[in-house]
């Protein structure tokens, strides 16, 4: 399944959506049309992964665009002028696809939404209810756009997307040291290639041109398999150096789907190498922790040396690439956890010590590293005292 190409909703002009420029919409006709479109025969079962559902909705939308025109791409949008938080009265767009239940219910909801979108466009054409035109900017050209359309498409609006799904897997940076600590863990790198081979053979690798959601689901399924076999720590195999899948990590064996996925055999080797590299990095981190711990509550010099050492080690491992400071913050948080600093204090300590002092693609001057180390050490020992 390749990507679905849809008109960009936010680039639609009034000429694209003007209801006066196309045949009238008959609700019964829309319902019949929706039911006869080819994707309508493939409504996903309830409970299908959100990425597959979203991809199916794109296919349905593409089929409706082909039959009805570009205007219908906005079928799952609504808009109203609202007093939104501290921004005053602005156009608030809401985007929400209906839930997938039974095929009949799902297709009926789509048809109803198409009709409702058409009716909203009719209202924008004349603003008979007076909901929009008062907020319209002055016309600056002769496009003939109605004031209500200018009001809702002007700057200063906001779009709210409903129903955004929760991820099945955490980001490795959100794990605790207890989750990833390799000490006392049984892990045999020699088992990894066979495990990865089975995972990759279980489902067809999406093509390089496949929709991003299909590629994302495939990668997530591989990760779920690794976590089931080895534990939660395994989610970090994709925390790649630089602007890869998860941005700013220490794994150089893996980048991202477009660059790291090729043949099944080569991809198996790459995934296996990335998991082993991630585990080796955790092993190295644990060894570094052990060099400094335990630290007494008042050992200011010891805390400074430890923090400076870890910042440099993580920076070198991430090559100071995009987002490297996120991995640095994670590693320092794990060190504080390993040192026995309670969770309620760790975030505050890191906020005060790091607080925007590191940048992507920049190795910080030694003076900055030492300042961060001193600040964190002072706060740890000062609070303890």
Short mmCIF file of C-alpha atoms in Angstrom, two decimals:
data_model
loop_
_atom_site.label_atom_id
_atom_site.label_comp_id
_atom_site.label_asym_id
_atom_site.label_seq_id
_atom_site.Cartn_x
_atom_site.Cartn_y
_atom_site.Cartn_z
CA UNK A 1 0.00 0.00 0.00
CA UNK A 2 1.58 3.27 -1.16
CA UNK A 3 0.99 6.75 0.10
CA UNK A 4 -2.32 8.46 -0.45
CA UNK A 5 -2.02 11.90 -1.99
CA UNK A 6 -4.72 14.33 -0.89
CA UNK A 7 -5.27 18.02 -1.58
CA UNK A 8 -3.81 20.14 1.21
CA UNK A 9 -6.83 21.29 3.18
CA UNK A 10 -5.06 24.46 4.30
CA UNK A 11 -4.25 25.48 0.73
CA UNK A 12 -7.85 25.35 -0.47
CA UNK A 13 -9.11 28.64 -1.84
CA UNK A 14 -12.68 29.82 -1.92
CA UNK A 15 -12.76 28.93 -5.58
CA UNK A 16 -11.98 25.33 -4.57
CA UNK A 17 -14.80 25.08 -2.03
CA UNK A 18 -17.46 27.52 -3.25
CA UNK A 19 -20.77 25.58 -3.16
CA UNK A 20 -22.18 27.79 -5.91
CA UNK A 21 -19.59 26.43 -8.34
CA UNK A 22 -20.73 22.80 -8.14
CA UNK A 23 -23.93 20.77 -8.16
CA UNK A 24 -26.10 20.82 -5.06
CA UNK A 25 -25.37 18.14 -2.49
CA UNK A 26 -28.12 15.61 -1.96
CA UNK A 27 -27.75 13.84 1.43
CA UNK A 28 -29.24 10.62 0.11
CA UNK A 29 -26.96 10.75 -2.93
CA UNK A 30 -23.91 11.32 -0.75
CA UNK A 31 -24.81 8.34 1.43
CA UNK A 32 -25.20 6.14 -1.64
CA UNK A 33 -21.94 7.39 -3.12
CA UNK A 34 -20.00 6.73 0.08
CA UNK A 35 -21.30 3.16 0.27
CA UNK A 36 -20.27 2.38 -3.31
CA UNK A 37 -16.69 3.67 -3.16
CA UNK A 38 -14.08 0.86 -3.37
CA UNK A 39 -12.57 1.48 0.11
CA UNK A 40 -16.08 1.18 1.60
CA UNK A 41 -15.81 -2.57 1.11
CA UNK A 42 -12.75 -2.63 3.39
CA UNK A 43 -13.89 -0.83 6.56
CA UNK A 44 -11.38 -1.84 9.26
CA UNK A 45 -12.77 -3.91 12.15
CA UNK A 46 -13.39 -2.06 15.39
CA UNK A 47 -10.23 -2.01 17.48
CA UNK A 48 -7.88 -1.84 14.48
CA UNK A 49 -4.66 0.07 15.13
CA UNK A 50 -5.19 3.81 14.73
CA UNK A 51 -2.58 4.08 11.98
CA UNK A 52 -4.37 1.57 9.78
CA UNK A 53 -7.68 3.31 10.49
CA UNK A 54 -6.23 6.71 9.59
CA UNK A 55 -4.74 5.31 6.40
CA UNK A 56 -8.12 3.82 5.43
CA UNK A 57 -9.79 7.17 6.07
CA UNK A 58 -7.28 8.78 3.72
CA UNK A 59 -8.16 6.23 1.05
CA UNK A 60 -11.86 6.96 1.53
CA UNK A 61 -11.17 10.68 1.33
CA UNK A 62 -9.14 10.26 -1.86
CA UNK A 63 -12.00 8.30 -3.40
CA UNK A 64 -14.50 11.01 -2.43
CA UNK A 65 -12.23 13.74 -3.81
CA UNK A 66 -12.05 11.89 -7.09
CA UNK A 67 -15.86 11.80 -7.33
CA UNK A 68 -16.87 15.09 -5.70
CA UNK A 69 -13.87 17.40 -6.00
CA UNK A 70 -11.17 18.89 -3.79
CA UNK A 71 -13.65 20.63 -1.50
CA UNK A 72 -14.65 17.37 0.17
CA UNK A 73 -11.18 16.89 1.68
CA UNK A 74 -12.40 19.03 4.60
CA UNK A 75 -15.26 16.66 5.47
CA UNK A 76 -13.90 15.95 8.96
CA UNK A 77 -13.39 19.64 9.90
CA UNK A 78 -15.69 22.08 11.68
CA UNK A 79 -15.06 25.70 12.64
CA UNK A 80 -16.57 28.30 14.96
CA UNK A 81 -15.59 31.70 16.33
CA UNK A 82 -14.80 31.15 20.00
CA UNK A 83 -13.38 33.08 22.93
CA UNK A 84 -10.36 30.82 23.21
CA UNK A 85 -8.37 31.02 26.45
CA UNK A 86 -6.44 34.30 26.53
CA UNK A 87 -6.45 34.86 22.76
CA UNK A 88 -9.83 36.49 22.42
CA UNK A 89 -12.42 35.52 19.83
CA UNK A 90 -10.67 33.54 17.11
CA UNK A 91 -11.59 30.85 14.59
CA UNK A 92 -11.25 27.48 16.26
CA UNK A 93 -11.07 24.55 13.85
CA UNK A 94 -11.74 21.05 15.09
CA UNK A 95 -10.69 17.98 13.17
CA UNK A 96 -12.11 14.61 14.15
CA UNK A 97 -12.77 11.51 12.14
CA UNK A 98 -15.67 9.40 13.41
CA UNK A 99 -14.86 6.20 15.30
CA UNK A 100 -14.80 2.98 13.33
CA UNK A 101 -17.52 0.63 14.56
CA UNK A 102 -19.63 -1.43 12.18
CA UNK A 103 -19.25 -0.80 8.44
CA UNK A 104 -22.79 0.55 8.15
CA UNK A 105 -22.41 2.96 11.06
CA UNK A 106 -18.98 4.11 9.96
CA UNK A 107 -20.04 4.84 6.38
CA UNK A 108 -23.18 6.64 7.58
CA UNK A 109 -21.09 8.88 9.82
CA UNK A 110 -18.79 9.75 6.93
CA UNK A 111 -21.72 10.65 4.69
CA UNK A 112 -23.30 12.76 7.44
CA UNK A 113 -19.99 14.58 7.96
CA UNK A 114 -19.67 15.30 4.23
CA UNK A 115 -23.16 16.83 4.21
CA UNK A 116 -22.39 18.85 7.35
CA UNK A 117 -19.18 20.18 5.74
CA UNK A 118 -21.12 21.20 2.65
CA UNK A 119 -23.69 22.97 4.82
CA UNK A 120 -20.92 24.81 6.66
CA UNK A 121 -19.51 26.01 3.34
CA UNK A 122 -22.98 27.23 2.35
CA UNK A 123 -23.13 29.16 5.61
CA UNK A 124 -19.68 30.63 5.01
CA UNK A 125 -20.83 31.81 1.59
CA UNK A 126 -23.62 33.98 3.01
CA UNK A 127 -23.07 34.03 6.80
CA UNK A 128 -26.84 34.21 7.27
CA UNK A 129 -26.45 33.54 11.00
CA UNK A 130 -23.84 36.26 11.42
CA UNK A 131 -21.34 33.99 13.12
CA UNK A 132 -18.22 34.88 11.17
CA UNK A 133 -18.17 38.01 9.02
CA UNK A 134 -17.65 40.48 11.87
CA UNK A 135 -14.20 39.01 12.47
CA UNK A 136 -13.16 39.11 8.81
CA UNK A 137 -10.06 41.08 7.82
CA UNK A 138 -10.52 43.69 5.16
CA UNK A 139 -10.34 42.41 1.61
CA UNK A 140 -6.99 43.14 -0.03
CA UNK A 141 -7.67 41.81 -3.53
CA UNK A 142 -10.44 40.96 -5.95
CA UNK A 143 -10.66 37.25 -5.24
CA UNK A 144 -14.32 37.51 -4.37
CA UNK A 145 -13.87 35.60 -1.14
CA UNK A 146 -16.84 36.06 1.20
CA UNK A 147 -16.05 37.81 4.49
CA UNK A 148 -16.91 34.71 6.54
CA UNK A 149 -14.34 32.64 4.62
CA UNK A 150 -11.71 35.31 5.18
CA UNK A 151 -12.59 35.31 8.86
CA UNK A 152 -12.04 31.59 9.39
CA UNK A 153 -9.00 31.31 7.11
CA UNK A 154 -7.19 34.34 8.42
CA UNK A 155 -4.26 34.33 10.77
CA UNK A 156 -4.69 33.88 14.46
CA UNK A 157 -6.85 30.76 14.41
CA UNK A 158 -6.14 27.44 16.01
CA UNK A 159 -6.79 23.83 15.03
CA UNK A 160 -7.60 21.14 17.57
CA UNK A 161 -7.20 17.51 16.57
CA UNK A 162 -9.37 15.14 18.55
CA UNK A 163 -8.77 11.51 19.27
CA UNK A 164 -4.99 11.50 19.08
CA UNK A 165 -3.93 8.02 20.19
CA UNK A 166 -1.70 7.00 23.05
CA UNK A 167 1.48 5.18 22.13
CA UNK A 168 1.85 1.55 23.11
CA UNK A 169 5.50 2.07 23.93
CA UNK A 170 7.29 4.72 25.97
CA UNK A 171 10.12 6.86 24.69
CA UNK A 172 13.38 5.50 26.15
CA UNK A 173 13.98 8.86 27.79
CA UNK A 174 10.88 8.36 29.91
CA UNK A 175 12.09 5.07 31.37
CA UNK A 176 13.55 4.86 34.85
CA UNK A 177 17.00 3.60 35.71
CA UNK A 178 15.30 0.60 37.28
CA UNK A 179 13.85 -0.16 33.83
CA UNK A 180 17.16 0.00 31.96
CA UNK A 181 19.84 -0.89 34.54
CA UNK A 182 21.76 -3.80 33.00
CA UNK A 183 23.27 -4.95 36.30
CA UNK A 184 22.06 -8.46 37.14
CA UNK A 185 20.25 -8.67 33.79
CA UNK A 186 20.70 -11.79 31.69
CA UNK A 187 21.29 -10.76 28.11
CA UNK A 188 23.03 -12.84 25.49
CA UNK A 189 23.79 -10.82 22.33
CA UNK A 190 24.14 -14.07 20.40
CA UNK A 191 20.36 -14.62 20.70
CA UNK A 192 19.45 -11.32 19.08
CA UNK A 193 19.84 -12.13 15.35
CA UNK A 194 17.49 -15.13 15.57
CA UNK A 195 14.91 -13.17 17.57
CA UNK A 196 15.00 -10.29 15.09
CA UNK A 197 14.84 -12.68 12.13
CA UNK A 198 11.59 -14.15 13.47
CA UNK A 199 10.11 -10.71 14.13
CA UNK A 200 10.88 -9.42 10.65
CA UNK A 201 9.65 -12.61 9.00
CA UNK A 202 6.33 -12.28 10.84
CA UNK A 203 5.17 -9.35 8.71
CA UNK A 204 6.09 -7.95 5.33
CA UNK A 205 8.39 -4.95 5.43
CA UNK A 206 6.56 -1.90 4.04
CA UNK A 207 8.00 -0.43 0.87
CA UNK A 208 10.14 2.71 1.11
CA UNK A 209 7.27 4.64 -0.49
CA UNK A 210 4.65 3.34 1.95
CA UNK A 211 2.63 5.75 4.05
CA UNK A 212 4.54 6.80 7.17
CA UNK A 213 1.88 5.26 9.40
CA UNK A 214 2.40 1.83 7.89
CA UNK A 215 6.16 2.13 8.38
CA UNK A 216 5.65 3.41 11.93
CA UNK A 217 3.38 0.49 12.81
CA UNK A 218 5.87 -2.00 11.43
CA UNK A 219 8.68 -0.51 13.50
CA UNK A 220 6.48 -0.48 16.59
CA UNK A 221 5.60 -4.13 16.12
CA UNK A 222 9.29 -5.03 15.89
CA UNK A 223 9.92 -3.06 19.08
CA UNK A 224 7.01 -4.74 20.88
CA UNK A 225 8.52 -8.10 19.98
CA UNK A 226 11.92 -7.07 21.35
CA UNK A 227 10.35 -5.74 24.55
CA UNK A 228 8.36 -8.95 25.01
CA UNK A 229 11.55 -10.97 24.64
CA UNK A 230 14.08 -8.81 26.50
CA UNK A 231 12.21 -6.24 28.63
CA UNK A 232 11.22 -2.57 28.57
CA UNK A 233 14.79 -1.38 28.18
CA UNK A 234 14.76 -2.66 24.59
CA UNK A 235 12.64 0.28 23.37
CA UNK A 236 15.87 2.26 23.11
CA UNK A 237 17.22 0.37 20.11
CA UNK A 238 15.88 3.15 17.85
CA UNK A 239 17.23 6.07 19.92
CA UNK A 240 19.56 7.00 17.13
CA UNK A 241 22.23 9.64 16.86
CA UNK A 242 21.03 12.93 15.40
CA UNK A 243 17.79 13.42 13.54
CA UNK A 244 16.80 9.78 13.36
CA UNK A 245 13.67 8.04 14.55
CA UNK A 246 13.78 9.32 18.13
CA UNK A 247 16.35 12.13 17.83
CA UNK A 248 19.43 12.73 19.90
CA UNK A 249 20.29 9.25 21.15
CA UNK A 250 23.50 7.21 21.35
CA UNK A 251 22.72 4.46 18.78
CA UNK A 252 24.69 4.78 15.54
CA UNK A 253 23.73 1.43 13.99
CA UNK A 254 20.19 2.62 13.29
CA UNK A 255 18.95 5.85 11.77
CA UNK A 256 15.38 5.62 10.52
CA UNK A 257 13.18 3.64 8.18
CA UNK A 258 14.23 5.34 4.91
CA UNK A 259 17.94 4.91 5.61
CA UNK A 260 18.09 1.72 7.69
CA UNK A 261 15.50 -0.60 6.12
CA UNK A 262 16.54 -2.41 2.97
CA UNK A 263 16.41 -6.17 2.39
CA UNK A 264 15.06 -8.46 5.14
CA UNK A 265 18.54 -9.87 5.74
CA UNK A 266 20.30 -6.51 5.91
CA UNK A 267 17.51 -5.01 8.02
CA UNK A 268 17.73 -7.93 10.46
CA UNK A 269 21.44 -7.31 10.87
CA UNK A 270 20.89 -3.57 11.39
CA UNK A 271 18.15 -4.00 14.00
CA UNK A 272 20.17 -6.63 15.85
CA UNK A 273 23.26 -4.42 15.87
CA UNK A 274 21.23 -1.47 17.14
CA UNK A 275 19.77 -3.45 20.06
CA UNK A 276 23.19 -4.76 21.06
CA UNK A 277 24.69 -1.27 20.74
CA UNK A 278 21.94 0.18 22.95
CA UNK A 279 22.57 -2.51 25.59
CA UNK A 280 26.32 -1.90 25.39
CA UNK A 281 25.70 1.81 25.97
CA UNK A 282 23.63 1.02 29.05
CA UNK A 283 26.40 -1.29 30.25
CA UNK A 284 28.92 1.50 29.77
CA UNK A 285 26.68 3.94 31.61
CA UNK A 286 26.28 1.54 34.53
CA UNK A 287 30.06 1.16 34.76
CA UNK A 288 30.46 4.94 34.83
CA UNK A 289 27.84 5.21 37.58
CA UNK A 290 29.73 2.59 39.58
CA UNK A 291 32.93 4.66 39.42
CA UNK A 292 31.28 7.43 41.41
CA UNK A 293 28.59 5.81 43.52
CA UNK A 294 27.92 5.78 46.34
CA UNK A 295 28.36 9.50 46.90
CA UNK A 296 27.90 11.01 50.30
CA UNK A 297 25.38 13.81 50.71
CA UNK A 298 28.11 16.38 51.34
CA UNK A 299 30.68 15.30 48.74
CA UNK A 300 30.56 18.41 46.59
CA UNK A 301 33.72 17.61 44.64
CA UNK A 302 32.58 14.06 43.98
CA UNK A 303 29.24 15.21 42.61
CA UNK A 304 30.92 17.81 40.39
CA UNK A 305 33.34 15.28 38.93
CA UNK A 306 30.57 12.76 38.31
CA UNK A 307 28.25 15.19 36.54
CA UNK A 308 30.98 16.70 34.37
CA UNK A 309 32.19 13.23 33.44
CA UNK A 310 28.68 12.05 32.48
CA UNK A 311 27.85 15.14 30.43
CA UNK A 312 31.04 14.66 28.43
CA UNK A 313 30.51 10.92 28.02
CA UNK A 314 26.94 11.30 26.81
CA UNK A 315 27.91 14.17 24.52
CA UNK A 316 30.64 12.06 22.95
CA UNK A 317 28.26 9.11 22.55
CA UNK A 318 25.57 11.22 20.89
CA UNK A 319 28.18 13.17 18.92
CA UNK A 320 26.56 16.40 20.15
CA UNK A 321 24.05 16.00 17.33
CA UNK A 322 20.42 17.13 17.18
CA UNK A 323 18.69 16.83 20.55
CA UNK A 324 21.72 15.31 22.31
CA UNK A 325 20.92 17.26 25.46
CA UNK A 326 17.72 15.22 25.91
CA UNK A 327 19.78 12.05 26.22
CA UNK A 328 22.17 13.90 28.54
CA UNK A 329 19.30 14.95 30.79
CA UNK A 330 18.00 11.38 30.81
CA UNK A 331 21.38 9.95 31.78
CA UNK A 332 21.83 12.51 34.57
CA UNK A 333 18.33 11.73 35.81
CA UNK A 334 19.21 8.05 35.90
CA UNK A 335 22.38 8.87 37.83
CA UNK A 336 20.38 10.83 40.39
CA UNK A 337 17.98 7.90 40.68
CA UNK A 338 20.85 5.46 41.13
CA UNK A 339 22.28 7.77 43.80
CA UNK A 340 19.01 7.57 45.75
CA UNK A 341 17.67 11.07 44.98
CA UNK A 342 13.89 10.91 45.23
CA UNK A 343 11.84 11.35 42.07
CA UNK A 344 10.13 14.53 43.26
CA UNK A 345 13.48 16.33 43.37
CA UNK A 346 15.17 15.01 40.25
CA UNK A 347 13.28 17.09 37.66
CA UNK A 348 13.73 20.30 39.62
CA UNK A 349 17.45 19.64 40.05
CA UNK A 350 17.91 19.03 36.34
CA UNK A 351 15.81 22.05 35.36
CA UNK A 352 17.97 24.34 37.48
CA UNK A 353 21.27 22.81 36.39
CA UNK A 354 20.72 22.41 32.64
CA UNK A 355 17.90 24.85 31.82
CA UNK A 356 18.61 25.54 28.12
CA UNK A 357 22.38 25.68 28.48
CA UNK A 358 23.04 23.02 25.84
CA UNK A 359 22.23 23.26 22.13
CA UNK A 360 21.88 20.84 19.24
CA UNK A 361 24.97 20.32 17.07
CA UNK A 362 27.11 22.20 19.57
CA UNK A 363 29.68 20.77 21.95
CA UNK A 364 29.46 23.02 25.00
CA UNK A 365 32.63 24.76 26.14
CA UNK A 366 34.33 23.13 29.07
CA UNK A 367 33.42 26.10 31.23
CA UNK A 368 29.72 25.48 30.59
CA UNK A 369 30.05 21.78 31.44
CA UNK A 370 31.84 22.66 34.66
CA UNK A 371 29.22 25.27 35.50
CA UNK A 372 26.40 22.76 35.02
CA UNK A 373 28.26 20.23 37.15
CA UNK A 374 28.90 22.78 39.90
CA UNK A 375 25.29 23.98 39.88
CA UNK A 376 23.85 20.49 40.11
CA UNK A 377 26.35 19.47 42.78
CA UNK A 378 25.62 22.53 44.89
CA UNK A 379 21.89 21.92 44.72
CA UNK A 380 22.20 18.22 45.53
CA UNK A 381 24.53 18.74 48.48
CA UNK A 382 22.88 21.95 49.60
CA UNK A 383 19.39 20.42 49.59
CA UNK A 384 20.71 17.35 51.38
CA UNK A 385 22.23 19.51 54.04
#
